[in-house]
mmCIF file of C-alpha atoms in Angstrom:
data_model
loop_
_atom_site.group_PDB
_atom_site.id
_atom_site.type_symbol
_atom_site.label_atom_id
_atom_site.label_comp_id
_atom_site.label_asym_id
_atom_site.label_seq_id
_atom_site.Cartn_x
_atom_site.Cartn_y
_atom_site.Cartn_z
ATOM 1 C CA MET A 1 -34.979 -51.072 10.064
ATOM 2 C CA ASN A 2 -36.537 -49.004 7.265
ATOM 3 C CA LEU A 3 -35.420 -45.924 9.178
ATOM 4 C CA PHE A 4 -31.764 -46.865 8.757
ATOM 5 C CA THR A 5 -31.910 -48.296 5.231
ATOM 6 C CA SER A 6 -34.171 -45.744 3.554
ATOM 7 C CA PRO A 7 -32.527 -43.388 0.998
ATOM 8 C CA GLU A 8 -34.111 -40.459 2.850
ATOM 9 C CA THR A 9 -31.884 -41.139 5.883
ATOM 10 C CA LEU A 10 -28.679 -41.588 3.862
ATOM 11 C CA PRO A 11 -27.026 -38.350 5.155
ATOM 12 C CA PHE A 12 -27.348 -39.579 8.720
ATOM 13 C CA GLY A 13 -26.019 -43.021 7.860
ATOM 14 C CA VAL A 14 -22.999 -41.322 6.309
ATOM 15 C CA ALA A 15 -22.549 -39.305 9.524
ATOM 16 C CA VAL A 16 -22.539 -42.496 11.617
ATOM 17 C CA ALA A 17 -20.060 -44.109 9.211
ATOM 18 C CA LEU A 18 -17.782 -41.082 9.543
ATOM 19 C CA ILE A 19 -17.904 -41.342 13.347
ATOM 20 C CA VAL A 20 -16.754 -44.955 13.156
ATOM 21 C CA ALA A 21 -14.069 -44.152 10.573
ATOM 22 C CA ILE A 22 -12.688 -41.250 12.625
ATOM 23 C CA ALA A 23 -12.579 -43.382 15.759
ATOM 24 C CA LEU A 24 -10.659 -46.085 13.891
ATOM 25 C CA LEU A 25 -8.215 -43.557 12.419
ATOM 26 C CA GLU A 26 -7.587 -41.971 15.813
ATOM 27 C CA GLY A 27 -6.995 -45.388 17.349
ATOM 28 C CA LEU A 28 -4.571 -46.307 14.559
ATOM 29 C CA GLY A 29 -2.839 -42.958 14.961
ATOM 30 C CA MET A 30 -2.205 -43.667 18.635
ATOM 31 C CA LEU A 31 -0.367 -46.849 17.661
ATOM 32 C CA VAL A 32 2.011 -44.959 15.356
ATOM 33 C CA ALA A 33 2.306 -41.814 17.528
ATOM 34 C CA LEU A 34 0.539 -39.668 14.918
ATOM 35 C CA SER A 35 -2.772 -38.162 15.960
ATOM 36 C CA PRO A 36 -5.107 -37.153 13.090
ATOM 37 C CA SER A 37 -6.652 -34.662 15.516
ATOM 38 C CA ASN A 38 -3.348 -32.812 15.917
ATOM 39 C CA VAL A 39 -2.767 -32.802 12.161
ATOM 40 C CA ILE A 40 -6.187 -31.242 11.541
ATOM 41 C CA ASP A 41 -5.641 -28.621 14.257
ATOM 42 C CA ASP A 42 -2.336 -27.620 12.641
ATOM 43 C CA LEU A 43 -3.948 -27.234 9.211
ATOM 44 C CA LEU A 44 -6.765 -25.006 10.420
ATOM 45 C CA PRO A 45 -6.288 -21.261 9.782
ATOM 46 C CA HIS A 46 -5.793 -18.998 12.768
ATOM 47 C CA ALA A 47 -8.429 -16.288 12.977
ATOM 48 C CA VAL A 48 -7.540 -12.694 13.734
ATOM 49 C CA PRO A 49 -8.406 -11.932 17.392
ATOM 50 C CA GLU A 50 -11.732 -10.124 17.888
ATOM 51 C CA SER A 51 -12.693 -10.767 14.251
ATOM 52 C CA GLY A 52 -16.049 -12.220 13.218
ATOM 53 C CA LEU A 53 -14.434 -15.551 12.387
ATOM 54 C CA ASP A 54 -12.694 -15.593 15.755
ATOM 55 C CA ARG A 55 -16.032 -15.093 17.553
ATOM 56 C CA VAL A 56 -17.665 -17.887 15.547
ATOM 57 C CA LEU A 57 -14.804 -20.296 16.236
ATOM 58 C CA GLY A 58 -14.865 -19.323 19.892
ATOM 59 C CA TRP A 59 -18.607 -19.989 20.033
ATOM 60 C CA LEU A 60 -17.899 -23.499 18.747
ATOM 61 C CA HIS A 61 -14.998 -23.939 21.233
ATOM 62 C CA LEU A 62 -12.475 -24.379 18.420
ATOM 63 C CA GLY A 63 -9.064 -23.843 19.962
ATOM 64 C CA ARG A 64 -10.205 -25.095 23.365
ATOM 65 C CA VAL A 65 -11.241 -28.535 22.108
ATOM 66 C CA PRO A 66 -9.493 -30.546 19.343
ATOM 67 C CA ALA A 67 -11.173 -30.023 15.976
ATOM 68 C CA LEU A 68 -11.697 -33.757 15.478
ATOM 69 C CA VAL A 69 -13.616 -33.997 18.771
ATOM 70 C CA LEU A 70 -15.832 -31.097 17.706
ATOM 71 C CA LEU A 71 -16.440 -32.810 14.366
ATOM 72 C CA LEU A 72 -17.477 -35.984 16.182
ATOM 73 C CA LEU A 73 -19.882 -34.011 18.369
ATOM 74 C CA PHE A 74 -21.408 -32.380 15.296
ATOM 75 C CA LEU A 75 -21.818 -35.704 13.494
ATOM 76 C CA LEU A 76 -23.355 -37.256 16.607
ATOM 77 C CA GLY A 77 -25.910 -34.474 17.069
ATOM 78 C CA TYR A 78 -26.567 -34.345 13.328
ATOM 79 C CA ALA A 79 -27.230 -38.083 13.054
ATOM 80 C CA LEU A 80 -29.349 -38.403 16.213
ATOM 81 C CA PHE A 81 -31.560 -35.442 15.358
ATOM 82 C CA GLY A 82 -31.806 -36.524 11.726
ATOM 83 C CA TYR A 83 -33.014 -40.015 12.540
ATOM 84 C CA ALA A 84 -35.415 -38.652 15.156
ATOM 85 C CA LEU A 85 -36.765 -36.094 12.677
ATOM 86 C CA GLN A 86 -37.398 -38.721 10.030
ATOM 87 C CA LYS A 87 -39.055 -41.014 12.571
ATOM 88 C CA VAL A 88 -41.435 -38.245 13.658
ATOM 89 C CA ALA A 89 -42.116 -37.279 10.033
ATOM 90 C CA PHE A 90 -42.957 -40.882 9.157
ATOM 91 C CA ASN A 91 -45.331 -41.193 12.100
ATOM 92 C CA LEU A 92 -47.087 -37.892 11.365
ATOM 93 C CA LEU A 93 -46.999 -37.753 7.569
ATOM 94 C CA GLY A 94 -46.810 -41.405 6.623
ATOM 95 C CA GLY A 95 -43.476 -40.930 4.864
ATOM 96 C CA PHE A 96 -39.982 -39.584 5.257
ATOM 97 C CA LEU A 97 -38.903 -36.066 4.405
ATOM 98 C CA PRO A 98 -36.635 -35.677 1.359
ATOM 99 C CA ALA A 99 -33.026 -36.407 2.242
ATOM 100 C CA TRP A 100 -31.822 -32.918 1.290
ATOM 101 C CA LEU A 101 -34.466 -31.226 3.447
ATOM 102 C CA ALA A 102 -33.894 -33.440 6.472
ATOM 103 C CA GLY A 103 -30.148 -32.996 6.052
ATOM 104 C CA LEU A 104 -30.442 -29.210 6.126
ATOM 105 C CA LEU A 105 -32.809 -29.228 9.108
ATOM 106 C CA ALA A 106 -30.347 -31.360 11.085
ATOM 107 C CA VAL A 107 -27.440 -28.917 10.710
ATOM 108 C CA PRO A 108 -28.529 -26.439 13.451
ATOM 109 C CA PRO A 109 -29.015 -29.222 16.044
ATOM 110 C CA GLY A 110 -25.582 -30.550 15.096
ATOM 111 C CA LEU A 111 -24.037 -27.149 15.759
ATOM 112 C CA ALA A 112 -26.016 -26.859 18.991
ATOM 113 C CA THR A 113 -24.528 -30.192 20.101
ATOM 114 C CA VAL A 114 -21.042 -28.824 19.440
ATOM 115 C CA ARG A 115 -21.850 -25.701 21.435
ATOM 116 C CA GLY A 116 -23.442 -27.550 24.364
ATOM 117 C CA LEU A 117 -21.207 -30.594 24.745
ATOM 118 C CA GLY A 118 -18.046 -28.802 23.581
ATOM 119 C CA SER A 119 -18.048 -26.697 26.726
ATOM 120 C CA LEU A 120 -18.250 -29.843 28.865
ATOM 121 C CA VAL A 121 -15.457 -31.551 26.939
ATOM 122 C CA ALA A 122 -13.264 -28.443 27.234
ATOM 123 C CA HIS A 123 -13.355 -28.774 31.031
ATOM 124 C CA ILE A 124 -12.485 -32.481 30.947
ATOM 125 C CA ILE A 125 -9.677 -32.929 28.458
ATOM 126 C CA PRO A 126 -6.194 -31.415 28.937
ATOM 127 C CA ARG A 127 -5.497 -28.480 26.663
ATOM 128 C CA ASP A 128 -2.847 -25.927 25.879
ATOM 129 C CA GLU A 129 -2.964 -22.490 27.442
ATOM 130 C CA THR A 130 -4.099 -20.008 24.820
ATOM 131 C CA SER A 131 -3.242 -16.603 26.275
ATOM 132 C CA ALA A 132 0.000 -15.005 25.111
ATOM 133 C CA VAL A 133 1.208 -14.458 28.685
ATOM 134 C CA SER A 134 0.696 -18.113 29.635
ATOM 135 C CA GLU A 135 2.373 -19.361 26.462
ATOM 136 C CA GLN A 136 5.493 -17.309 27.047
ATOM 137 C CA SER A 137 5.615 -18.144 30.749
ATOM 138 C CA LEU A 138 6.061 -21.822 29.882
ATOM 139 C CA VAL A 139 9.285 -21.127 27.986
ATOM 140 C CA GLY A 140 12.167 -22.199 30.203
ATOM 141 C CA ARG A 141 10.068 -24.764 32.072
ATOM 142 C CA GLY A 142 10.986 -28.439 32.260
ATOM 143 C CA GLY A 143 8.646 -31.222 31.290
ATOM 144 C CA VAL A 144 8.222 -34.854 30.325
ATOM 145 C CA ILE A 145 7.144 -36.363 27.001
ATOM 146 C CA SER A 146 3.834 -37.983 27.886
ATOM 147 C CA GLY A 147 2.512 -39.242 24.560
ATOM 148 C CA GLY A 148 4.326 -40.452 21.453
ATOM 149 C CA ALA A 149 7.824 -39.622 20.262
ATOM 150 C CA ALA A 150 8.796 -36.043 19.420
ATOM 151 C CA ARG A 151 10.879 -35.400 16.308
ATOM 152 C CA ARG A 152 11.049 -32.540 13.831
ATOM 153 C CA GLY A 153 7.877 -32.583 11.782
ATOM 154 C CA LEU A 154 6.120 -34.918 14.222
ATOM 155 C CA ALA A 155 5.063 -33.310 17.481
ATOM 156 C CA ALA A 156 4.355 -35.246 20.656
ATOM 157 C CA GLN A 157 2.481 -34.361 23.812
ATOM 158 C CA ALA A 158 4.503 -33.133 26.785
ATOM 159 C CA ARG A 159 3.453 -32.531 30.382
ATOM 160 C CA VAL A 160 4.802 -29.257 31.797
ATOM 161 C CA ARG A 161 4.216 -27.538 35.141
ATOM 162 C CA ASP A 162 4.060 -23.759 35.365
ATOM 163 C CA ALA A 163 5.401 -21.592 38.178
ATOM 164 C CA HIS A 164 2.232 -22.238 40.194
ATOM 165 C CA GLY A 165 2.493 -26.002 39.888
ATOM 166 C CA ARG A 166 -0.367 -26.346 37.423
ATOM 167 C CA VAL A 167 0.014 -29.000 34.747
ATOM 168 C CA HIS A 168 -0.149 -28.039 31.066
ATOM 169 C CA TYR A 169 -0.214 -30.418 28.119
ATOM 170 C CA LEU A 170 1.712 -29.042 25.146
ATOM 171 C CA MET A 171 2.603 -30.273 21.683
ATOM 172 C CA VAL A 172 6.383 -30.134 21.320
ATOM 173 C CA GLU A 173 9.046 -30.739 18.696
ATOM 174 C CA PRO A 174 12.829 -30.952 19.185
ATOM 175 C CA ASP A 175 14.651 -27.696 18.567
ATOM 176 C CA MET A 176 17.435 -29.587 16.767
ATOM 177 C CA ASP A 177 16.658 -31.449 13.551
ATOM 178 C CA ASN A 178 18.427 -34.676 14.508
ATOM 179 C CA GLU A 179 16.991 -35.030 18.030
ATOM 180 C CA VAL A 180 14.261 -37.500 18.977
ATOM 181 C CA PHE A 181 12.580 -37.559 22.401
ATOM 182 C CA GLU A 182 10.815 -40.777 23.295
ATOM 183 C CA GLU A 183 7.961 -41.010 25.787
ATOM 184 C CA GLY A 184 9.246 -40.340 29.309
ATOM 185 C CA ALA A 185 12.164 -38.170 28.161
ATOM 186 C CA GLN A 186 12.952 -35.091 30.264
ATOM 187 C CA ILE A 187 12.802 -31.934 28.123
ATOM 188 C CA LEU A 188 13.230 -28.178 28.495
ATOM 189 C CA ILE A 189 10.935 -25.768 26.631
ATOM 190 C CA VAL A 190 13.077 -23.198 24.818
ATOM 191 C CA ARG A 191 10.675 -21.320 22.547
ATOM 192 C CA LYS A 192 7.256 -21.179 20.891
ATOM 193 C CA ALA A 193 7.182 -21.787 17.133
ATOM 194 C CA GLY A 194 3.741 -21.469 15.572
ATOM 195 C CA ALA A 195 1.339 -24.012 17.023
ATOM 196 C CA PHE A 196 4.112 -25.990 18.728
ATOM 197 C CA TYR A 197 6.730 -25.499 21.394
ATOM 198 C CA ARG A 198 10.369 -26.312 20.688
ATOM 199 C CA CYS A 199 12.376 -28.212 23.291
ATOM 200 C CA ILE A 200 15.803 -29.592 24.067
ATOM 201 C CA ALA A 201 16.988 -32.329 26.424
ATOM 202 C CA ASN A 202 16.740 -30.969 29.964
ATOM 203 C CA PRO A 203 20.346 -30.624 31.186
ATOM 204 C CA HIS A 204 19.294 -30.225 34.820
ATOM 205 C CA PRO A 205 15.966 -32.072 35.315
ATOM 206 C CA ASN A 206 16.253 -31.898 39.110
ATOM 207 C CA LEU A 207 16.609 -28.110 39.163
ATOM 208 C CA ILE A 208 13.581 -27.127 37.045
#
């Protein structure tokens, strides 16, 4: 138990506490139809294509995987490697490494966890199409609200099929300020506005 209560392993204990806190917040957000993950993704800056920042974010799968999931992967890798490092140091040296040193040494393995497991997660979870052609091709397509309630300022997840029958999961808001689309509502994508798509009630759900 000294491994988990020692001051030298405090950074890794904080990482574990953050994992638990994020999981609780995400679970609470599902109950009120407000996902902290979506909020964080909306607040993140958009890098210029082919820029250095864009390559770094792409290496970390940001944009393909929700930012909160990537943060959880980093904290998981950071904490596991940190505890393992301090355990090995104690066995070899008879004492723990300073907390600041162990914390710094655990950062690269945390990033490596994001890189390695992020690719796997990206193939499992549903995600938005990111190419400009695919985004525009979904305008005019019908869909169904599949998670939460969509209102202006509070996006919800919608399930939309493209011309080839492939399913896409998009974050949508009503195009009109006073409209609200509950889960299961039939919608029609009318335009792309920033990170979200705008939609209206589908007037002909059987035709699209």
